[in-house]
mmCIF file with all atom_site columns, C-alpha atoms in Angstrom:
data_model
loop_
_atom_site.group_PDB
_atom_site.id
_atom_site.type_symbol
_atom_site.label_atom_id
_atom_site.label_alt_id
_atom_site.label_comp_id
_atom_site.label_asym_id
_atom_site.label_entity_id
_atom_site.label_seq_id
_atom_site.pdbx_PDB_ins_code
_atom_site.Cartn_x
_atom_site.Cartn_y
_atom_site.Cartn_z
_atom_site.occupancy
_atom_site.B_iso_or_equiv
_atom_site.pdbx_formal_charge
_atom_site.auth_seq_id
_atom_site.auth_comp_id
_atom_site.auth_asym_id
_atom_site.auth_atom_id
_atom_site.pdbx_PDB_model_num
ATOM 1   C CA . THR A 1 1   ? -3.862  -16.104 7.093   1.00 0.00 ? 124 THR A CA 1
ATOM 2   C CA . GLN A 1 2   ? -5.691  -14.280 4.753   1.00 0.00 ? 125 GLN A CA 1
ATOM 3   C CA . LEU A 1 3   ? -4.097  -13.845 1.370   1.00 0.00 ? 126 LEU A CA 1
ATOM 4   C CA . LEU A 1 4   ? -4.707  -11.861 -1.740  1.00 0.00 ? 127 LEU A CA 1
ATOM 5   C CA . GLU A 1 5   ? -3.230  -13.132 -4.920  1.00 0.00 ? 128 GLU A CA 1
ATOM 6   C CA . GLN A 1 6   ? -2.476  -11.074 -7.595  1.00 0.00 ? 129 GLN A CA 1
ATOM 7   C CA . SER A 1 7   ? -2.076  -12.254 -11.539 1.00 0.00 ? 130 SER A CA 1
ATOM 8   C CA . PRO A 1 8   ? -0.048  -11.291 -13.551 1.00 0.00 ? 131 PRO A CA 1
ATOM 9   C CA . GLN A 1 9   ? 2.896   -10.152 -11.552 1.00 0.00 ? 132 GLN A CA 1
ATOM 10  C CA . PHE A 1 10  ? 4.369   -8.668  -14.568 1.00 0.00 ? 133 PHE A CA 1
ATOM 11  C CA . LEU A 1 11  ? 2.665   -7.211  -17.761 1.00 0.00 ? 134 LEU A CA 1
ATOM 12  C CA . SER A 1 12  ? 4.404   -5.718  -20.789 1.00 0.00 ? 135 SER A CA 1
ATOM 13  C CA . ILE A 1 13  ? 2.072   -4.723  -23.870 1.00 0.00 ? 136 ILE A CA 1
ATOM 14  C CA . GLN A 1 14  ? 1.734   -2.248  -26.683 1.00 0.00 ? 137 GLN A CA 1
ATOM 15  C CA . GLU A 1 15  ? -0.290  1.063   -26.349 1.00 0.00 ? 138 GLU A CA 1
ATOM 16  C CA . GLY A 1 16  ? -3.544  0.020   -27.776 1.00 0.00 ? 139 GLY A CA 1
ATOM 17  C CA . GLU A 1 17  ? -4.071  -3.355  -26.437 1.00 0.00 ? 140 GLU A CA 1
ATOM 18  C CA . ASN A 1 18  ? -6.669  -4.451  -23.787 1.00 0.00 ? 141 ASN A CA 1
ATOM 19  C CA . LEU A 1 19  ? -5.781  -6.126  -20.488 1.00 0.00 ? 142 LEU A CA 1
ATOM 20  C CA . THR A 1 20  ? -7.075  -7.494  -17.163 1.00 0.00 ? 143 THR A CA 1
ATOM 21  C CA . VAL A 1 21  ? -5.471  -8.021  -14.015 1.00 0.00 ? 144 VAL A CA 1
ATOM 22  C CA . TYR A 1 22  ? -6.718  -10.549 -11.278 1.00 0.00 ? 145 TYR A CA 1
ATOM 23  C CA . CYS A 1 23  ? -6.991  -10.437 -7.466  1.00 0.00 ? 146 CYS A CA 1
ATOM 24  C CA . ASN A 1 24  ? -8.281  -13.806 -5.641  1.00 0.00 ? 147 ASN A CA 1
ATOM 25  C CA . SER A 1 25  ? -8.490  -15.021 -2.648  1.00 0.00 ? 148 SER A CA 1
ATOM 26  C CA . SER A 1 26  ? -10.170 -17.762 -0.533  1.00 0.00 ? 149 SER A CA 1
ATOM 27  C CA . SER A 1 27  ? -11.734 -15.302 1.801   1.00 0.00 ? 150 SER A CA 1
ATOM 28  C CA . VAL A 1 28  ? -14.572 -12.976 1.729   1.00 0.00 ? 151 VAL A CA 1
ATOM 29  C CA . PHE A 1 29  ? -13.887 -9.417  2.033   1.00 0.00 ? 152 PHE A CA 1
ATOM 30  C CA . SER A 1 30  ? -16.319 -6.405  2.963   1.00 0.00 ? 153 SER A CA 1
ATOM 31  C CA . SER A 1 31  ? -14.773 -4.327  0.468   1.00 0.00 ? 154 SER A CA 1
ATOM 32  C CA . LEU A 1 32  ? -11.807 -4.351  -1.927  1.00 0.00 ? 155 LEU A CA 1
ATOM 33  C CA . GLN A 1 33  ? -9.674  -1.360  -3.115  1.00 0.00 ? 156 GLN A CA 1
ATOM 34  C CA . TRP A 1 34  ? -7.548  -0.979  -6.304  1.00 0.00 ? 157 TRP A CA 1
ATOM 35  C CA . TYR A 1 35  ? -4.546  1.477   -5.922  1.00 0.00 ? 158 TYR A CA 1
ATOM 36  C CA . ARG A 1 36  ? -2.037  2.504   -8.254  1.00 0.00 ? 159 ARG A CA 1
ATOM 37  C CA . GLN A 1 37  ? 1.685   3.374   -7.673  1.00 0.00 ? 160 GLN A CA 1
ATOM 38  C CA . GLU A 1 38  ? 4.004   5.254   -9.503  1.00 0.00 ? 161 GLU A CA 1
ATOM 39  C CA . PRO A 1 39  ? 8.006   4.957   -9.271  1.00 0.00 ? 162 PRO A CA 1
ATOM 40  C CA . GLY A 1 40  ? 9.051   7.316   -6.386  1.00 0.00 ? 163 GLY A CA 1
ATOM 41  C CA . GLU A 1 41  ? 5.433   7.775   -4.996  1.00 0.00 ? 164 GLU A CA 1
ATOM 42  C CA . GLY A 1 42  ? 2.992   6.182   -2.395  1.00 0.00 ? 165 GLY A CA 1
ATOM 43  C CA . PRO A 1 43  ? -0.063  3.879   -4.055  1.00 0.00 ? 166 PRO A CA 1
ATOM 44  C CA . VAL A 1 44  ? -2.939  6.447   -4.790  1.00 0.00 ? 167 VAL A CA 1
ATOM 45  C CA . LEU A 1 45  ? -6.694  4.784   -4.438  1.00 0.00 ? 168 LEU A CA 1
ATOM 46  C CA . LEU A 1 46  ? -8.400  4.195   -7.794  1.00 0.00 ? 169 LEU A CA 1
ATOM 47  C CA . VAL A 1 47  ? -11.450 2.785   -6.688  1.00 0.00 ? 170 VAL A CA 1
ATOM 48  C CA . THR A 1 48  ? -13.550 0.915   -3.742  1.00 0.00 ? 171 THR A CA 1
ATOM 49  C CA . VAL A 1 49  ? -15.934 -1.810  -4.589  1.00 0.00 ? 172 VAL A CA 1
ATOM 50  C CA . VAL A 1 50  ? -18.561 -3.018  -2.074  1.00 0.00 ? 173 VAL A CA 1
ATOM 51  C CA . THR A 1 51  ? -21.090 -5.057  -3.078  1.00 0.00 ? 174 THR A CA 1
ATOM 52  C CA . GLY A 1 52  ? -20.752 -8.635  -4.805  1.00 0.00 ? 175 GLY A CA 1
ATOM 53  C CA . GLY A 1 53  ? -21.264 -8.263  -8.311  1.00 0.00 ? 176 GLY A CA 1
ATOM 54  C CA . GLU A 1 54  ? -20.426 -4.695  -8.413  1.00 0.00 ? 177 GLU A CA 1
ATOM 55  C CA . VAL A 1 55  ? -19.010 -2.883  -11.522 1.00 0.00 ? 178 VAL A CA 1
ATOM 56  C CA . LYS A 1 56  ? -17.199 0.434   -11.527 1.00 0.00 ? 179 LYS A CA 1
ATOM 57  C CA . LYS A 1 57  ? -15.906 2.394   -14.444 1.00 0.00 ? 180 LYS A CA 1
ATOM 58  C CA . LEU A 1 58  ? -13.016 5.129   -14.391 1.00 0.00 ? 181 LEU A CA 1
ATOM 59  C CA . LYS A 1 59  ? -12.719 6.241   -17.812 1.00 0.00 ? 182 LYS A CA 1
ATOM 60  C CA . ARG A 1 60  ? -10.867 3.239   -20.005 1.00 0.00 ? 183 ARG A CA 1
ATOM 61  C CA . LEU A 1 61  ? -10.696 1.262   -16.528 1.00 0.00 ? 184 LEU A CA 1
ATOM 62  C CA . THR A 1 62  ? -13.428 -1.323  -15.297 1.00 0.00 ? 185 THR A CA 1
ATOM 63  C CA . PHE A 1 63  ? -13.291 -2.769  -11.966 1.00 0.00 ? 186 PHE A CA 1
ATOM 64  C CA . GLN A 1 64  ? -15.425 -5.680  -11.140 1.00 0.00 ? 187 GLN A CA 1
ATOM 65  C CA . PHE A 1 65  ? -16.081 -7.461  -7.437  1.00 0.00 ? 188 PHE A CA 1
ATOM 66  C CA . GLY A 1 66  ? -16.799 -10.844 -7.699  1.00 0.00 ? 189 GLY A CA 1
ATOM 67  C CA . ASP A 1 67  ? -20.442 -12.022 -6.730  1.00 0.00 ? 190 ASP A CA 1
ATOM 68  C CA . ALA A 1 68  ? -18.973 -13.783 -3.614  1.00 0.00 ? 191 ALA A CA 1
ATOM 69  C CA . ARG A 1 69  ? -16.508 -10.820 -2.513  1.00 0.00 ? 192 ARG A CA 1
ATOM 70  C CA . LYS A 1 70  ? -13.496 -13.165 -2.743  1.00 0.00 ? 193 LYS A CA 1
ATOM 71  C CA . ASP A 1 71  ? -11.984 -11.861 -6.012  1.00 0.00 ? 194 ASP A CA 1
ATOM 72  C CA . SER A 1 72  ? -11.925 -8.662  -8.430  1.00 0.00 ? 195 SER A CA 1
ATOM 73  C CA . SER A 1 73  ? -10.463 -7.885  -11.776 1.00 0.00 ? 196 SER A CA 1
ATOM 74  C CA . LEU A 1 74  ? -9.248  -4.651  -13.494 1.00 0.00 ? 197 LEU A CA 1
ATOM 75  C CA . HIS A 1 75  ? -9.964  -4.481  -17.186 1.00 0.00 ? 198 HIS A CA 1
ATOM 76  C CA . ILE A 1 76  ? -8.070  -1.624  -19.065 1.00 0.00 ? 199 ILE A CA 1
ATOM 77  C CA . THR A 1 77  ? -9.258  -1.031  -22.681 1.00 0.00 ? 200 THR A CA 1
ATOM 78  C CA . ALA A 1 78  ? -6.997  0.500   -24.936 1.00 0.00 ? 201 ALA A CA 1
ATOM 79  C CA . ALA A 1 79  ? -4.022  0.865   -22.894 1.00 0.00 ? 202 ALA A CA 1
ATOM 80  C CA . GLN A 1 80  ? -2.213  3.864   -22.822 1.00 0.00 ? 203 GLN A CA 1
ATOM 81  C CA . PRO A 1 81  ? 1.611   4.645   -21.891 1.00 0.00 ? 204 PRO A CA 1
ATOM 82  C CA . GLY A 1 82  ? 0.559   6.813   -19.093 1.00 0.00 ? 205 GLY A CA 1
ATOM 83  C CA . ASP A 1 83  ? -1.323  3.814   -17.779 1.00 0.00 ? 206 ASP A CA 1
ATOM 84  C CA . THR A 1 84  ? 1.949   2.170   -16.745 1.00 0.00 ? 207 THR A CA 1
ATOM 85  C CA . GLY A 1 85  ? 2.593   1.638   -13.048 1.00 0.00 ? 208 GLY A CA 1
ATOM 86  C CA . LEU A 1 86  ? 2.288   -0.859  -10.631 1.00 0.00 ? 209 LEU A CA 1
ATOM 87  C CA . TYR A 1 87  ? -1.341  -1.677  -9.654  1.00 0.00 ? 210 TYR A CA 1
ATOM 88  C CA . LEU A 1 88  ? -2.321  -2.856  -6.081  1.00 0.00 ? 211 LEU A CA 1
ATOM 89  C CA . CYS A 1 89  ? -5.629  -4.649  -4.690  1.00 0.00 ? 212 CYS A CA 1
ATOM 90  C CA . ALA A 1 90  ? -6.208  -4.400  -1.158  1.00 0.00 ? 213 ALA A CA 1
ATOM 91  C CA . GLY A 1 91  ? -9.130  -6.332  0.617   1.00 0.00 ? 214 GLY A CA 1
ATOM 92  C CA . ALA A 1 92  ? -11.108 -4.797  3.870   1.00 0.00 ? 215 ALA A CA 1
ATOM 93  C CA . ASN A 1 93  ? -11.505 -8.009  6.303   1.00 0.00 ? 216 ASN A CA 1
ATOM 94  C CA . SER A 1 94  ? -13.965 -8.202  9.151   1.00 0.00 ? 217 SER A CA 1
ATOM 95  C CA . ASN A 1 95  ? -11.261 -6.676  11.121  1.00 0.00 ? 218 ASN A CA 1
ATOM 96  C CA . TYR A 1 96  ? -11.062 -3.771  9.253   1.00 0.00 ? 219 TYR A CA 1
ATOM 97  C CA . GLN A 1 97  ? -7.602  -4.292  8.083   1.00 0.00 ? 220 GLN A CA 1
ATOM 98  C CA . LEU A 1 98  ? -6.352  -4.060  4.824   1.00 0.00 ? 221 LEU A CA 1
ATOM 99  C CA . ILE A 1 99  ? -4.822  -7.416  3.192   1.00 0.00 ? 222 ILE A CA 1
ATOM 100 C CA . TRP A 1 100 ? -2.654  -6.231  0.111   1.00 0.00 ? 223 TRP A CA 1
ATOM 101 C CA . GLY A 1 101 ? -1.865  -8.378  -2.872  1.00 0.00 ? 224 GLY A CA 1
ATOM 102 C CA . ALA A 1 102 ? 1.587   -8.529  -4.280  1.00 0.00 ? 225 ALA A CA 1
ATOM 103 C CA . GLY A 1 103 ? 0.865   -6.194  -7.061  1.00 0.00 ? 226 GLY A CA 1
ATOM 104 C CA . THR A 1 104 ? 0.938   -6.137  -10.880 1.00 0.00 ? 227 THR A CA 1
ATOM 105 C CA . LYS A 1 105 ? 3.719   -4.212  -12.479 1.00 0.00 ? 228 LYS A CA 1
ATOM 106 C CA . LEU A 1 106 ? 2.383   -2.843  -15.951 1.00 0.00 ? 229 LEU A CA 1
ATOM 107 C CA . ILE A 1 107 ? 4.128   -1.464  -18.714 1.00 0.00 ? 230 ILE A CA 1
ATOM 108 C CA . ILE A 1 108 ? 2.915   0.134   -21.807 1.00 0.00 ? 231 ILE A CA 1
ATOM 109 C CA . LYS A 1 109 ? 4.932   0.280   -24.736 1.00 0.00 ? 232 LYS A CA 1
ATOM 110 C CA . PRO A 1 110 ? 4.224   3.241   -27.417 1.00 0.00 ? 233 PRO A CA 1
ATOM 111 C CA . ASP B 2 1   ? -1.156  20.858  1.270   1.00 0.00 ? 2   ASP B CA 1
ATOM 112 C CA . THR B 2 2   ? 0.728   17.392  1.438   1.00 0.00 ? 3   THR B CA 1
ATOM 113 C CA . ALA B 2 3   ? -1.756  15.097  3.153   1.00 0.00 ? 4   ALA B CA 1
ATOM 114 C CA . VAL B 2 4   ? 0.570   12.553  4.426   1.00 0.00 ? 5   VAL B CA 1
ATOM 115 C CA . SER B 2 5   ? 4.303   13.662  4.667   1.00 0.00 ? 6   SER B CA 1
ATOM 116 C CA . GLN B 2 6   ? 7.409   11.597  5.894   1.00 0.00 ? 7   GLN B CA 1
ATOM 117 C CA . THR B 2 7   ? 10.849  12.693  6.006   1.00 0.00 ? 8   THR B CA 1
ATOM 118 C CA . PRO B 2 8   ? 13.462  12.051  4.856   1.00 0.00 ? 9   PRO B CA 1
ATOM 119 C CA . LYS B 2 9   ? 12.955  10.881  1.232   1.00 0.00 ? 10  LYS B CA 1
ATOM 120 C CA . TYR B 2 10  ? 16.163  9.120   1.038   1.00 0.00 ? 11  TYR B CA 1
ATOM 121 C CA . LEU B 2 11  ? 18.230  7.767   3.799   1.00 0.00 ? 12  LEU B CA 1
ATOM 122 C CA . VAL B 2 12  ? 21.787  6.199   3.365   1.00 0.00 ? 13  VAL B CA 1
ATOM 123 C CA . THR B 2 13  ? 23.156  4.898   6.242   1.00 0.00 ? 14  THR B CA 1
ATOM 124 C CA . GLN B 2 14  ? 25.949  2.177   7.520   1.00 0.00 ? 15  GLN B CA 1
ATOM 125 C CA . MET B 2 15  ? 25.180  -1.179  9.115   1.00 0.00 ? 16  MET B CA 1
ATOM 126 C CA . GLY B 2 16  ? 24.741  -0.815  13.075  1.00 0.00 ? 17  GLY B CA 1
ATOM 127 C CA . ASN B 2 17  ? 23.809  3.023   12.958  1.00 0.00 ? 18  ASN B CA 1
ATOM 128 C CA . ASP B 2 18  ? 20.291  3.900   14.656  1.00 0.00 ? 19  ASP B CA 1
ATOM 129 C CA . LYS B 2 19  ? 18.188  6.023   12.490  1.00 0.00 ? 20  LYS B CA 1
ATOM 130 C CA . SER B 2 20  ? 14.464  7.501   12.398  1.00 0.00 ? 21  SER B CA 1
ATOM 131 C CA . ILE B 2 21  ? 11.870  8.276   9.806   1.00 0.00 ? 22  ILE B CA 1
ATOM 132 C CA . LYS B 2 22  ? 9.103   10.814  10.893  1.00 0.00 ? 23  LYS B CA 1
ATOM 133 C CA . CYS B 2 23  ? 5.747   10.962  9.421   1.00 0.00 ? 24  CYS B CA 1
ATOM 134 C CA . GLU B 2 24  ? 2.603   13.536  9.709   1.00 0.00 ? 25  GLU B CA 1
ATOM 135 C CA . GLN B 2 25  ? -0.759  13.600  8.526   1.00 0.00 ? 26  GLN B CA 1
ATOM 136 C CA . ASN B 2 26  ? -3.012  16.450  8.181   1.00 0.00 ? 27  ASN B CA 1
ATOM 137 C CA . LEU B 2 27  ? -6.087  14.760  7.360   1.00 0.00 ? 28  LEU B CA 1
ATOM 138 C CA . GLY B 2 28  ? -7.583  14.290  11.018  1.00 0.00 ? 29  GLY B CA 1
ATOM 139 C CA . HIS B 2 29  ? -7.526  10.492  10.503  1.00 0.00 ? 30  HIS B CA 1
ATOM 140 C CA . ASP B 2 30  ? -7.239  8.169   13.486  1.00 0.00 ? 31  ASP B CA 1
ATOM 141 C CA . THR B 2 31  ? -5.143  5.546   12.276  1.00 0.00 ? 32  THR B CA 1
ATOM 142 C CA . MET B 2 32  ? -1.777  5.453   11.075  1.00 0.00 ? 33  MET B CA 1
ATOM 143 C CA . TYR B 2 33  ? 0.396   2.766   9.664   1.00 0.00 ? 34  TYR B CA 1
ATOM 144 C CA . TRP B 2 34  ? 3.861   2.066   8.673   1.00 0.00 ? 35  TRP B CA 1
ATOM 145 C CA . TYR B 2 35  ? 4.394   -0.318  5.849   1.00 0.00 ? 36  TYR B CA 1
ATOM 146 C CA . LYS B 2 36  ? 7.635   -1.905  4.315   1.00 0.00 ? 37  LYS B CA 1
ATOM 147 C CA . GLN B 2 37  ? 8.017   -2.552  0.469   1.00 0.00 ? 38  GLN B CA 1
ATOM 148 C CA . ASP B 2 38  ? 10.651  -4.655  -0.794  1.00 0.00 ? 39  ASP B CA 1
ATOM 149 C CA . SER B 2 39  ? 12.441  -4.742  -3.890  1.00 0.00 ? 40  SER B CA 1
ATOM 150 C CA . LYS B 2 40  ? 9.514   -6.982  -5.339  1.00 0.00 ? 41  LYS B CA 1
ATOM 151 C CA . LYS B 2 41  ? 7.346   -4.076  -4.780  1.00 0.00 ? 42  LYS B CA 1
ATOM 152 C CA . PHE B 2 42  ? 5.341   -6.220  -1.883  1.00 0.00 ? 43  PHE B CA 1
ATOM 153 C CA . LEU B 2 43  ? 3.888   -3.965  0.358   1.00 0.00 ? 44  LEU B CA 1
ATOM 154 C CA . LYS B 2 44  ? 3.907   -5.342  4.312   1.00 0.00 ? 45  LYS B CA 1
ATOM 155 C CA . ILE B 2 45  ? 2.501   -4.018  7.234   1.00 0.00 ? 46  ILE B CA 1
ATOM 156 C CA . MET B 2 46  ? 4.738   -3.319  10.052  1.00 0.00 ? 47  MET B CA 1
ATOM 157 C CA . PHE B 2 47  ? 2.714   -1.555  12.688  1.00 0.00 ? 48  PHE B CA 1
ATOM 158 C CA . SER B 2 48  ? -0.705  0.107   13.351  1.00 0.00 ? 49  SER B CA 1
ATOM 159 C CA . TYR B 2 49  ? -1.939  2.763   15.504  1.00 0.00 ? 50  TYR B CA 1
ATOM 160 C CA . ASN B 2 50  ? -5.229  4.146   16.497  1.00 0.00 ? 51  ASN B CA 1
ATOM 161 C CA . ASN B 2 51  ? -5.579  7.291   18.415  1.00 0.00 ? 52  ASN B CA 1
ATOM 162 C CA . LYS B 2 52  ? -1.792  6.871   19.414  1.00 0.00 ? 53  LYS B CA 1
ATOM 163 C CA . GLU B 2 53  ? -2.430  3.427   20.666  1.00 0.00 ? 54  GLU B CA 1
ATOM 164 C CA . LEU B 2 54  ? -0.575  0.335   19.107  1.00 0.00 ? 55  LEU B CA 1
ATOM 165 C CA . ILE B 2 55  ? -3.172  -1.833  17.262  1.00 0.00 ? 56  ILE B CA 1
ATOM 166 C CA . ILE B 2 56  ? -1.198  -4.017  15.020  1.00 0.00 ? 57  ILE B CA 1
ATOM 167 C CA . ASN B 2 57  ? 2.100   -5.161  15.383  1.00 0.00 ? 58  ASN B CA 1
ATOM 168 C CA . GLU B 2 58  ? 3.290   -7.903  12.768  1.00 0.00 ? 59  GLU B CA 1
ATOM 169 C CA . THR B 2 59  ? 6.389   -10.130 13.385  1.00 0.00 ? 60  THR B CA 1
ATOM 170 C CA . VAL B 2 60  ? 9.314   -7.427  12.896  1.00 0.00 ? 61  VAL B CA 1
ATOM 171 C CA . PRO B 2 61  ? 12.535  -7.364  14.544  1.00 0.00 ? 62  PRO B CA 1
ATOM 172 C CA . ASN B 2 62  ? 12.388  -5.411  17.945  1.00 0.00 ? 63  ASN B CA 1
ATOM 173 C CA . ARG B 2 63  ? 14.824  -3.118  16.568  1.00 0.00 ? 64  ARG B CA 1
ATOM 174 C CA . PHE B 2 64  ? 11.995  -1.410  15.070  1.00 0.00 ? 65  PHE B CA 1
ATOM 175 C CA . SER B 2 65  ? 10.159  0.807   17.421  1.00 0.00 ? 66  SER B CA 1
ATOM 176 C CA . PRO B 2 66  ? 7.063   3.120   16.472  1.00 0.00 ? 67  PRO B CA 1
ATOM 177 C CA . LYS B 2 67  ? 6.304   6.179   18.640  1.00 0.00 ? 68  LYS B CA 1
ATOM 178 C CA . SER B 2 68  ? 3.329   8.206   18.467  1.00 0.00 ? 69  SER B CA 1
ATOM 179 C CA . PRO B 2 69  ? 3.360   11.544  20.324  1.00 0.00 ? 70  PRO B CA 1
ATOM 180 C CA . ASP B 2 70  ? -0.010  12.362  19.014  1.00 0.00 ? 71  ASP B CA 1
ATOM 181 C CA . LYS B 2 71  ? -2.638  10.817  16.462  1.00 0.00 ? 72  LYS B CA 1
ATOM 182 C CA . ALA B 2 72  ? -1.464  13.156  13.623  1.00 0.00 ? 73  ALA B CA 1
ATOM 183 C CA . HIS B 2 73  ? 2.190   11.750  14.097  1.00 0.00 ? 74  HIS B CA 1
ATOM 184 C CA . LEU B 2 74  ? 3.911   8.168   13.793  1.00 0.00 ? 75  LEU B CA 1
ATOM 185 C CA . ASN B 2 75  ? 7.463   7.854   13.821  1.00 0.00 ? 76  ASN B CA 1
ATOM 186 C CA . LEU B 2 76  ? 9.606   4.911   13.098  1.00 0.00 ? 77  LEU B CA 1
ATOM 187 C CA . HIS B 2 77  ? 12.997  4.515   14.957  1.00 0.00 ? 78  HIS B CA 1
ATOM 188 C CA . ILE B 2 78  ? 15.393  1.772   13.815  1.00 0.00 ? 79  ILE B CA 1
ATOM 189 C CA . ASN B 2 79  ? 18.318  0.364   15.863  1.00 0.00 ? 80  ASN B CA 1
ATOM 190 C CA . SER B 2 80  ? 21.262  -1.464  14.820  1.00 0.00 ? 81  SER B CA 1
ATOM 191 C CA . LEU B 2 81  ? 20.611  -1.149  11.030  1.00 0.00 ? 82  LEU B CA 1
ATOM 192 C CA . GLU B 2 82  ? 21.363  -4.269  8.996   1.00 0.00 ? 83  GLU B CA 1
ATOM 193 C CA . LEU B 2 83  ? 21.590  -4.837  5.240   1.00 0.00 ? 84  LEU B CA 1
ATOM 194 C CA . GLY B 2 84  ? 18.383  -6.640  5.032   1.00 0.00 ? 85  GLY B CA 1
ATOM 195 C CA . ASP B 2 85  ? 16.421  -3.352  6.279   1.00 0.00 ? 86  ASP B CA 1
ATOM 196 C CA . SER B 2 86  ? 17.295  -1.503  3.020   1.00 0.00 ? 87  SER B CA 1
ATOM 197 C CA . ALA B 2 87  ? 13.586  -0.925  1.266   1.00 0.00 ? 88  ALA B CA 1
ATOM 198 C CA . VAL B 2 88  ? 11.211  1.610   0.685   1.00 0.00 ? 89  VAL B CA 1
ATOM 199 C CA . TYR B 2 89  ? 9.131   2.432   4.166   1.00 0.00 ? 90  TYR B CA 1
ATOM 200 C CA . PHE B 2 90  ? 5.639   3.871   3.629   1.00 0.00 ? 91  PHE B CA 1
ATOM 201 C CA . CYS B 2 91  ? 3.465   5.966   5.966   1.00 0.00 ? 92  CYS B CA 1
ATOM 202 C CA . ALA B 2 92  ? -0.197  5.703   5.529   1.00 0.00 ? 93  ALA B CA 1
ATOM 203 C CA . SER B 2 93  ? -3.139  7.014   7.429   1.00 0.00 ? 94  SER B CA 1
ATOM 204 C CA . THR B 2 94  ? -7.006  5.896   7.428   1.00 0.00 ? 95  THR B CA 1
ATOM 205 C CA . GLN B 2 95  ? -9.846  7.487   9.194   1.00 0.00 ? 96  GLN B CA 1
ATOM 206 C CA . GLY B 2 96  ? -11.206 4.864   11.428  1.00 0.00 ? 97  GLY B CA 1
ATOM 207 C CA . GLN B 2 97  ? -11.235 1.294   10.555  1.00 0.00 ? 98  GLN B CA 1
ATOM 208 C CA . GLY B 2 98  ? -14.459 0.954   8.662   1.00 0.00 ? 99  GLY B CA 1
ATOM 209 C CA . TRP B 2 99  ? -14.969 -1.002  5.458   1.00 0.00 ? 100 TRP B CA 1
ATOM 210 C CA . SER B 2 100 ? -14.897 2.015   3.261   1.00 0.00 ? 101 SER B CA 1
ATOM 211 C CA . THR B 2 101 ? -11.319 2.812   4.403   1.00 0.00 ? 102 THR B CA 1
ATOM 212 C CA . GLU B 2 102 ? -9.266  4.481   2.001   1.00 0.00 ? 103 GLU B CA 1
ATOM 213 C CA . ALA B 2 103 ? -5.392  4.321   2.737   1.00 0.00 ? 104 ALA B CA 1
ATOM 214 C CA . PHE B 2 104 ? -3.316  7.736   2.120   1.00 0.00 ? 105 PHE B CA 1
ATOM 215 C CA . PHE B 2 105 ? 0.105   7.106   1.567   1.00 0.00 ? 106 PHE B CA 1
ATOM 216 C CA . GLY B 2 106 ? 3.204   9.068   2.158   1.00 0.00 ? 107 GLY B CA 1
ATOM 217 C CA . GLN B 2 107 ? 5.974   9.468   -0.607  1.00 0.00 ? 108 GLN B CA 1
ATOM 218 C CA . GLY B 2 108 ? 8.189   6.694   1.089   1.00 0.00 ? 109 GLY B CA 1
ATOM 219 C CA . THR B 2 109 ? 11.617  6.533   2.498   1.00 0.00 ? 110 THR B CA 1
ATOM 220 C CA . ARG B 2 110 ? 13.991  4.792   0.582   1.00 0.00 ? 111 ARG B CA 1
ATOM 221 C CA . LEU B 2 111 ? 16.355  3.362   3.292   1.00 0.00 ? 112 LEU B CA 1
ATOM 222 C CA . THR B 2 112 ? 20.048  2.009   2.050   1.00 0.00 ? 113 THR B CA 1
ATOM 223 C CA . VAL B 2 113 ? 22.179  0.237   4.474   1.00 0.00 ? 114 VAL B CA 1
ATOM 224 C CA . VAL B 2 114 ? 25.650  0.112   3.266   1.00 0.00 ? 115 VAL B CA 1
#
């Protein structure tokens, strides 16, 4: 059974701080996606990383795919209250299914 | 226009009742899904349909029966509702099953069984 482990499960920090969320697996994924979910809404795609070692930036968010395509990280610089939400990673396996992590609940305090 | 829409958004019902949740996508996608998100926010896939055919059927009670009248619709019918069925149910769709598949989600249906 393929698993994606996300850590931390919960993170509460002050505005302006930096943070990193991790997504790890023992399985190789053809691509990995990061989603953000706000209360009362469905997840919305932030980014897809495909190549091992790939780094993508979305304003203050930096996403990296591990060289072996088994893990990924999301780094937020100078976090803002608007970054508050549930962050989910999802890996696409060789059967083209999405395997989901359990999510990281992020709270940014003003 | 809403890409993936599901109704109702909220559903409160008594144990033992039968209820349905409807989902429609206007993206022209081939594949639709039902996910269950529990109180710990873990997204768990329940069913997947590709061009009206069932392709993923995870271990869910047979009280749950999906129906896809066409590739733009995937409805979920639940018989004999139980307290443990309370959760948020999300419908999603993807174009094909390729490696760059992005899942588009509906707003969710919060089901509360009392």
